[in-house]
CSV table of N, CA and C in Angstrom, one decimal:
chain,number,residue,atom,x,y,z
A,1,MET,N,-1.0,5.7,-15.0
A,1,MET,CA,0.0,5.7,-14.0
A,1,MET,C,1.3,6.4,-14.6
A,2,ASN,N,2.1,6.9,-13.7
A,2,ASN,CA,3.4,7.5,-14.1
A,2,ASN,C,4.3,6.4,-14.6
A,3,ILE,N,5.2,6.7,-15.6
A,3,ILE,CA,6.1,5.7,-16.1
A,3,ILE,C,7.1,5.2,-15.1
A,4,ASP,N,7.4,6.0,-14.1
A,4,ASP,CA,8.3,5.6,-13.0
A,4,ASP,C,7.7,4.4,-12.2
A,5,VAL,N,6.4,4.4,-12.1
A,5,VAL,CA,5.7,3.3,-11.4
A,5,VAL,C,5.9,2.0,-12.2
A,6,TYR,N,5.8,2.1,-13.5
A,6,TYR,CA,6.0,0.9,-14.3
A,6,TYR,C,7.4,0.5,-14.3
A,7,LYS,N,8.4,1.4,-14.3
A,7,LYS,CA,9.8,1.0,-14.1
A,7,LYS,C,10.0,0.3,-12.8
A,8,LEU,N,9.5,0.8,-11.8
A,8,LEU,CA,9.7,0.2,-10.5
A,8,LEU,C,9.1,-1.2,-10.4
A,9,MET,N,7.9,-1.3,-11.0
A,9,MET,CA,7.2,-2.6,-11.1
A,9,MET,C,8.1,-3.6,-11.9
A,10,HIS,N,8.6,-3.1,-13.0
A,10,HIS,CA,9.5,-4.0,-13.9
A,10,HIS,C,10.8,-4.4,-13.1
A,11,LEU,N,11.4,-3.5,-12.4
A,11,LEU,CA,12.6,-3.8,-11.6
A,11,LEU,C,12.3,-4.8,-10.5
A,12,LEU,N,11.2,-4.6,-9.8
A,12,LEU,CA,10.8,-5.5,-8.7
A,12,LEU,C,10.6,-6.9,-9.3
A,13,GLY,N,9.9,-7.0,-10.4
A,13,GLY,CA,9.7,-8.3,-11.1
A,13,GLY,C,11.0,-8.9,-11.5
A,14,LEU,N,12.0,-8.1,-11.9
A,14,LEU,CA,13.3,-8.6,-12.3
A,14,LEU,C,14.0,-9.2,-11.1
A,15,VAL,N,13.9,-8.5,-10.0
A,15,VAL,CA,14.6,-9.0,-8.7
A,15,VAL,C,13.9,-10.3,-8.3
A,16,LEU,N,12.6,-10.4,-8.2
A,16,LEU,CA,11.9,-11.6,-7.8
A,16,LEU,C,12.2,-12.8,-8.7
A,17,LEU,N,12.2,-12.5,-10.0
A,17,LEU,CA,12.4,-13.6,-11.0
A,17,LEU,C,13.8,-14.2,-10.9
A,18,PHE,N,14.8,-13.3,-10.9
A,18,PHE,CA,16.2,-13.8,-10.8
A,18,PHE,C,16.5,-14.4,-9.5
A,19,GLN,N,15.9,-13.9,-8.4
A,19,GLN,CA,16.2,-14.5,-7.1
A,19,GLN,C,15.6,-15.9,-7.0
A,20,SER,N,14.4,-16.1,-7.5
A,20,SER,CA,13.8,-17.4,-7.5
A,20,SER,C,14.5,-18.4,-8.5
A,21,LEU,N,14.9,-17.9,-9.6
A,21,LEU,CA,15.7,-18.7,-10.5
A,21,LEU,C,17.0,-19.2,-9.9
A,22,GLY,N,17.7,-18.2,-9.3
A,22,GLY,CA,19.0,-18.5,-8.7
A,22,GLY,C,18.9,-19.5,-7.6
A,23,ALA,N,17.9,-19.3,-6.7
A,23,ALA,CA,17.7,-20.2,-5.6
A,23,ALA,C,17.3,-21.6,-6.0
A,24,THR,N,16.4,-21.7,-7.0
A,24,THR,CA,16.0,-23.0,-7.5
A,24,THR,C,17.1,-23.7,-8.2
A,25,LEU,N,17.8,-23.0,-9.1
A,25,LEU,CA,18.9,-23.7,-9.8
A,25,LEU,C,20.0,-24.1,-8.8
A,26,PHE,N,20.3,-23.3,-7.8
A,26,PHE,CA,21.3,-23.6,-6.8
A,26,PHE,C,20.9,-24.9,-6.1
A,27,ALA,N,19.6,-25.1,-5.8
A,27,ALA,CA,19.2,-26.4,-5.2
A,27,ALA,C,19.4,-27.6,-6.1
A,28,TYR,N,19.2,-27.4,-7.4
A,28,TYR,CA,19.5,-28.5,-8.3
A,28,TYR,C,21.0,-28.7,-8.5
A,29,LEU,N,21.8,-27.7,-8.5
A,29,LEU,CA,23.2,-27.8,-8.6
A,29,LEU,C,23.8,-28.5,-7.3
A,30,ALA,N,23.2,-28.2,-6.2
A,30,ALA,CA,23.7,-28.8,-4.9
A,30,ALA,C,23.3,-30.3,-4.8
A,31,GLY,N,22.5,-30.7,-5.7
A,31,GLY,CA,22.1,-32.1,-5.7
A,31,GLY,C,20.7,-32.4,-5.2
A,32,SER,N,20.1,-31.5,-4.5
A,32,SER,CA,18.8,-31.7,-4.0
A,32,SER,C,17.9,-30.9,-4.9
A,33,GLY,N,16.9,-31.6,-5.5
A,33,GLY,CA,16.0,-30.9,-6.5
A,33,GLY,C,15.1,-30.0,-5.7
A,34,ALA,N,14.6,-29.0,-6.4
A,34,ALA,CA,13.7,-28.0,-5.8
A,34,ALA,C,12.4,-28.7,-5.3
A,35,SER,N,12.0,-29.9,-5.9
A,35,SER,CA,10.8,-30.5,-5.5
A,35,SER,C,10.9,-31.0,-4.0
A,36,GLU,N,12.1,-31.3,-3.5
A,36,GLU,CA,12.3,-31.7,-2.1
A,36,GLU,C,12.5,-30.5,-1.2
A,37,SER,N,12.6,-29.3,-1.7
A,37,SER,CA,12.9,-28.1,-0.9
A,37,SER,C,11.6,-27.7,-0.1
A,38,PRO,N,11.8,-27.4,1.1
A,38,PRO,CA,10.7,-26.9,1.9
A,38,PRO,C,10.2,-25.5,1.5
A,39,HIS,N,11.0,-24.9,0.6
A,39,HIS,CA,10.6,-23.5,0.2
A,39,HIS,C,10.1,-23.5,-1.3
A,40,LYS,N,9.7,-24.7,-1.8
A,40,LYS,CA,9.3,-24.8,-3.2
A,40,LYS,C,8.2,-23.9,-3.5
A,41,LYS,N,7.2,-23.9,-2.6
A,41,LYS,CA,6.0,-23.0,-2.9
A,41,LYS,C,6.3,-21.5,-2.9
A,42,MET,N,7.2,-21.1,-2.0
A,42,MET,CA,7.6,-19.7,-2.0
A,42,MET,C,8.4,-19.4,-3.3
A,43,LEU,N,9.3,-20.3,-3.7
A,43,LEU,CA,10.1,-20.0,-4.9
A,43,LEU,C,9.3,-19.9,-6.1
A,44,MET,N,8.3,-20.9,-6.2
A,44,MET,CA,7.5,-20.9,-7.4
A,44,MET,C,6.5,-19.6,-7.4
A,45,SER,N,6.1,-19.2,-6.2
A,45,SER,CA,5.3,-18.0,-6.2
A,45,SER,C,6.1,-16.8,-6.6
A,46,MET,N,7.3,-16.7,-6.1
A,46,MET,CA,8.2,-15.6,-6.5
A,46,MET,C,8.4,-15.6,-8.0
A,47,HIS,N,8.6,-16.7,-8.6
A,47,HIS,CA,8.9,-16.9,-10.0
A,47,HIS,C,7.7,-16.3,-10.8
A,48,GLY,N,6.5,-16.8,-10.4
A,48,GLY,CA,5.3,-16.3,-11.1
A,48,GLY,C,5.0,-14.9,-10.9
A,49,ILE,N,5.1,-14.4,-9.7
A,49,ILE,CA,4.8,-13.0,-9.4
A,49,ILE,C,5.8,-12.1,-10.1
A,50,GLY,N,7.1,-12.5,-10.2
A,50,GLY,CA,8.1,-11.8,-10.9
A,50,GLY,C,7.8,-11.7,-12.4
A,51,LEU,N,7.4,-12.8,-12.9
A,51,LEU,CA,7.1,-12.8,-14.4
A,51,LEU,C,5.9,-11.8,-14.7
A,52,LEU,N,4.9,-11.9,-13.8
A,52,LEU,CA,3.7,-11.0,-14.0
A,52,LEU,C,4.1,-9.5,-13.8
A,53,LEU,N,4.9,-9.2,-12.8
A,53,LEU,CA,5.3,-7.8,-12.7
A,53,LEU,C,6.2,-7.3,-13.8
A,54,LEU,N,7.0,-8.2,-14.4
A,54,LEU,CA,7.9,-7.9,-15.5
A,54,LEU,C,7.0,-7.5,-16.7
A,55,VAL,N,6.0,-8.4,-17.0
A,55,VAL,CA,5.2,-8.2,-18.2
A,55,VAL,C,4.3,-7.0,-18.1
A,56,PHE,N,3.7,-6.8,-16.9
A,56,PHE,CA,2.8,-5.6,-16.7
A,56,PHE,C,3.6,-4.3,-16.7
A,57,GLY,N,4.8,-4.3,-16.0
A,57,GLY,CA,5.6,-3.1,-16.0
A,57,GLY,C,6.2,-2.8,-17.4
A,58,GLY,N,6.6,-3.9,-18.1
A,58,GLY,CA,7.1,-3.7,-19.5
A,58,GLY,C,6.1,-3.1,-20.5
A,59,PHE,N,4.9,-3.7,-20.5
A,59,PHE,CA,3.9,-3.2,-21.4
A,59,PHE,C,3.3,-1.9,-20.9
A,60,GLY,N,3.3,-1.6,-19.6
A,60,GLY,CA,2.9,-0.3,-19.1
A,60,GLY,C,3.8,0.8,-19.6
A,61,MET,N,5.2,0.5,-19.6
A,61,MET,CA,6.1,1.4,-20.1
A,61,MET,C,6.0,1.6,-21.6
A,62,ALA,N,5.8,0.5,-22.3
A,62,ALA,CA,5.6,0.7,-23.7
A,62,ALA,C,4.4,1.5,-24.1
A,63,ALA,N,3.3,1.3,-23.3
A,63,ALA,CA,2.1,2.2,-23.6
A,63,ALA,C,2.4,3.6,-23.3
A,64,ARG,N,3.1,3.9,-22.2
A,64,ARG,CA,3.4,5.3,-21.8
A,64,ARG,C,4.3,5.9,-22.8
A,65,LEU,N,5.2,5.1,-23.5
A,65,LEU,CA,6.1,5.7,-24.5
A,65,LEU,C,5.4,5.8,-25.8
A,66,GLY,N,4.2,5.2,-26.0
A,66,GLY,CA,3.4,5.3,-27.2
A,66,GLY,C,3.9,4.4,-28.3
A,67,ILE,N,4.4,3.3,-27.9
A,67,ILE,CA,4.9,2.3,-28.9
A,67,ILE,C,4.2,1.0,-29.0
A,68,MET,N,2.9,1.1,-28.5
A,68,MET,CA,2.1,-0.2,-28.5
A,68,MET,C,1.5,-0.5,-29.8
A,69,ALA,N,1.3,0.5,-30.7
A,69,ALA,CA,0.7,0.2,-32.0
A,69,ALA,C,1.5,-0.7,-32.9
A,70,ALA,N,2.7,-0.5,-33.0
A,70,ALA,CA,3.6,-1.4,-33.7
A,70,ALA,C,4.9,-1.6,-32.9
A,71,LEU,N,4.9,-2.8,-32.2
A,71,LEU,CA,6.0,-3.1,-31.3
A,71,LEU,C,7.3,-3.2,-32.1
A,72,PRO,N,8.4,-2.6,-31.6
A,72,PRO,CA,9.7,-2.7,-32.3
A,72,PRO,C,10.2,-4.1,-32.1
A,73,GLY,N,11.2,-4.4,-32.9
A,73,GLY,CA,11.8,-5.8,-32.8
A,73,GLY,C,12.5,-6.1,-31.4
A,74,TRP,N,13.0,-5.1,-30.8
A,74,TRP,CA,13.7,-5.4,-29.5
A,74,TRP,C,12.6,-5.8,-28.4
A,75,ILE,N,11.4,-5.3,-28.5
A,75,ILE,CA,10.4,-5.7,-27.6
A,75,ILE,C,10.0,-7.2,-27.9
A,76,TRP,N,9.9,-7.5,-29.1
A,76,TRP,CA,9.5,-8.9,-29.5
A,76,TRP,C,10.6,-9.9,-29.0
A,77,LEU,N,11.9,-9.5,-29.1
A,77,LEU,CA,13.0,-10.3,-28.6
A,77,LEU,C,12.9,-10.4,-27.0
A,78,LYS,N,12.5,-9.3,-26.4
A,78,LYS,CA,12.4,-9.4,-24.9
A,78,LYS,C,11.2,-10.3,-24.5
A,79,ILE,N,10.2,-10.3,-25.3
A,79,ILE,CA,9.0,-11.2,-25.0
A,79,ILE,C,9.5,-12.7,-25.1
A,80,CYS,N,10.3,-13.0,-26.2
A,80,CYS,CA,10.9,-14.3,-26.3
A,80,CYS,C,11.8,-14.7,-25.1
A,81,ILE,N,12.6,-13.8,-24.7
A,81,ILE,CA,13.4,-14.0,-23.5
A,81,ILE,C,12.5,-14.2,-22.3
A,82,TRP,N,11.5,-13.5,-22.1
A,82,TRP,CA,10.5,-13.6,-21.0
A,82,TRP,C,9.9,-15.0,-21.0
A,83,LEU,N,9.6,-15.5,-22.2
A,83,LEU,CA,9.0,-16.9,-22.3
A,83,LEU,C,10.0,-17.9,-21.9
A,84,LEU,N,11.3,-17.7,-22.4
A,84,LEU,CA,12.3,-18.7,-22.0
A,84,LEU,C,12.6,-18.7,-20.5
A,85,LEU,N,12.7,-17.5,-19.9
A,85,LEU,CA,12.9,-17.5,-18.5
A,85,LEU,C,11.7,-18.1,-17.7
A,86,GLY,N,10.5,-17.8,-18.2
A,86,GLY,CA,9.4,-18.4,-17.6
A,86,GLY,C,9.3,-19.9,-17.6
A,87,SER,N,9.8,-20.5,-18.7
A,87,SER,CA,9.7,-21.9,-18.9
A,87,SER,C,11.0,-22.6,-18.4
A,88,SER,N,12.0,-21.9,-18.0
A,88,SER,CA,13.3,-22.5,-17.7
A,88,SER,C,13.2,-23.5,-16.6
A,89,LEU,N,12.4,-23.2,-15.5
A,89,LEU,CA,12.3,-24.2,-14.4
A,89,LEU,C,11.7,-25.5,-14.8
A,90,TYR,N,10.8,-25.4,-15.8
A,90,TYR,CA,10.1,-26.6,-16.3
A,90,TYR,C,11.2,-27.5,-16.9
A,91,PHE,N,12.1,-26.9,-17.8
A,91,PHE,CA,13.1,-27.7,-18.4
A,91,PHE,C,14.1,-28.3,-17.4
A,92,VAL,N,14.5,-27.5,-16.4
A,92,VAL,CA,15.4,-28.0,-15.4
A,92,VAL,C,14.8,-29.1,-14.6
A,93,LYS,N,13.5,-29.0,-14.3
A,93,LYS,CA,12.8,-30.1,-13.5
A,93,LYS,C,12.8,-31.4,-14.3
A,94,LYS,N,12.6,-31.3,-15.6
A,94,LYS,CA,12.5,-32.4,-16.5
A,94,LYS,C,13.9,-33.1,-16.7
A,95,LYS,N,14.9,-32.2,-16.8
A,95,LYS,CA,16.3,-32.7,-17.0
A,95,LYS,C,17.2,-32.0,-16.0
A,96,PRO,N,17.3,-32.4,-14.7
A,96,PRO,CA,18.1,-31.7,-13.7
A,96,PRO,C,19.6,-31.6,-14.1
A,97,GLU,N,20.1,-32.5,-15.0
A,97,GLU,CA,21.5,-32.4,-15.3
A,97,GLU,C,21.8,-31.2,-16.2
A,98,THR,N,20.8,-30.5,-16.7
A,98,THR,CA,21.0,-29.3,-17.4
A,98,THR,C,21.0,-28.0,-16.6
A,99,ALA,N,21.0,-28.2,-15.3
A,99,ALA,CA,20.9,-27.0,-14.4
A,99,ALA,C,22.2,-26.1,-14.6
A,100,ARG,N,23.3,-26.7,-14.7
A,100,ARG,CA,24.5,-25.8,-14.9
A,100,ARG,C,24.5,-25.0,-16.2
A,101,LEU,N,24.0,-25.7,-17.3
A,101,LEU,CA,23.8,-25.0,-18.5
A,101,LEU,C,22.8,-23.8,-18.4
A,102,TRP,N,21.7,-24.1,-17.7
A,102,TRP,CA,20.7,-23.0,-17.5
A,102,TRP,C,21.2,-21.9,-16.6
A,103,TRP,N,22.1,-22.2,-15.7
A,103,TRP,CA,22.7,-21.2,-14.8
A,103,TRP,C,23.3,-20.1,-15.7
A,104,PHE,N,24.1,-20.5,-16.7
A,104,PHE,CA,24.8,-19.6,-17.5
A,104,PHE,C,23.9,-19.0,-18.6
A,105,LEU,N,22.9,-19.8,-19.1
A,105,LEU,CA,22.0,-19.3,-20.0
A,105,LEU,C,21.1,-18.2,-19.5
A,106,ILE,N,20.7,-18.4,-18.2
A,106,ILE,CA,19.8,-17.4,-17.6
A,106,ILE,C,20.6,-16.1,-17.4
A,107,PHE,N,21.9,-16.2,-17.0
A,107,PHE,CA,22.7,-15.0,-16.9
A,107,PHE,C,22.8,-14.3,-18.2
A,108,THR,N,23.1,-15.0,-19.3
A,108,THR,CA,23.2,-14.4,-20.6
A,108,THR,C,21.9,-13.8,-21.1
A,109,LEU,N,20.8,-14.5,-20.9
A,109,LEU,CA,19.5,-14.0,-21.3
A,109,LEU,C,19.2,-12.7,-20.5
A,110,GLY,N,19.5,-12.6,-19.2
A,110,GLY,CA,19.3,-11.4,-18.5
A,110,GLY,C,20.1,-10.2,-19.0
A,111,PHE,N,21.4,-10.5,-19.4
A,111,PHE,CA,22.3,-9.5,-19.9
A,111,PHE,C,21.7,-9.0,-21.3
A,112,VAL,N,21.2,-9.9,-22.1
A,112,VAL,CA,20.7,-9.5,-23.4
A,112,VAL,C,19.4,-8.7,-23.2
A,113,ALA,N,18.6,-9.1,-22.3
A,113,ALA,CA,17.3,-8.3,-22.0
A,113,ALA,C,17.7,-6.9,-21.5
A,114,ALA,N,18.6,-6.8,-20.7
A,114,ALA,CA,19.0,-5.5,-20.1
A,114,ALA,C,19.6,-4.6,-21.3
A,115,TYR,N,20.4,-5.2,-22.1
A,115,TYR,CA,21.0,-4.5,-23.3
A,115,TYR,C,19.9,-4.0,-24.2
A,116,LEU,N,18.9,-4.8,-24.5
A,116,LEU,CA,17.8,-4.4,-25.3
A,116,LEU,C,17.0,-3.3,-24.7
A,117,GLY,N,16.7,-3.4,-23.4
A,117,GLY,CA,15.9,-2.4,-22.8
A,117,GLY,C,16.6,-1.0,-22.7
A,118,LEU,N,17.9,-1.1,-22.5
A,118,LEU,CA,18.7,0.2,-22.3
A,118,LEU,C,19.0,0.9,-23.7
A,119,PHE,N,19.4,0.1,-24.7
A,119,PHE,CA,19.9,0.7,-25.9
A,119,PHE,C,18.8,0.6,-27.1
A,120,LYS,N,17.8,-0.2,-26.9
A,120,LYS,CA,16.7,-0.3,-28.0
A,120,LYS,C,17.3,-0.3,-29.4
A,121,PRO,N,18.1,-1.4,-29.7
A,121,PRO,CA,18.9,-1.3,-31.0
A,121,PRO,C,18.1,-1.4,-32.3
A,122,PHE,N,17.0,-2.0,-32.2
A,122,PHE,CA,16.2,-2.2,-33.5
A,122,PHE,C,14.7,-2.2,-33.1
């Protein structure tokens, strides 16, 4: 596939992931947990599909760029960020009082991931 298809897949995954994280965290911050939300199934589906699109698009781009043999450090850090974003809702569900902290942490992780993808510093 063309690298632009992988980029589009990656960006769509990004939108789905952050939209689902924002909506779920907002439900926790508003006082009603996501488990009581009538939209829980949709939000969890968006979260999972977003994560899958991100990883498939990201590794597809890496393969097209020819850097799959020895992954650079910035890709390993992005994988760690992906794992943190993927598990963030689990941690918020277990400790809802940390939702505000996760709100800012997710923003920061998104910024760092974007920086790494754009500038590839190491």
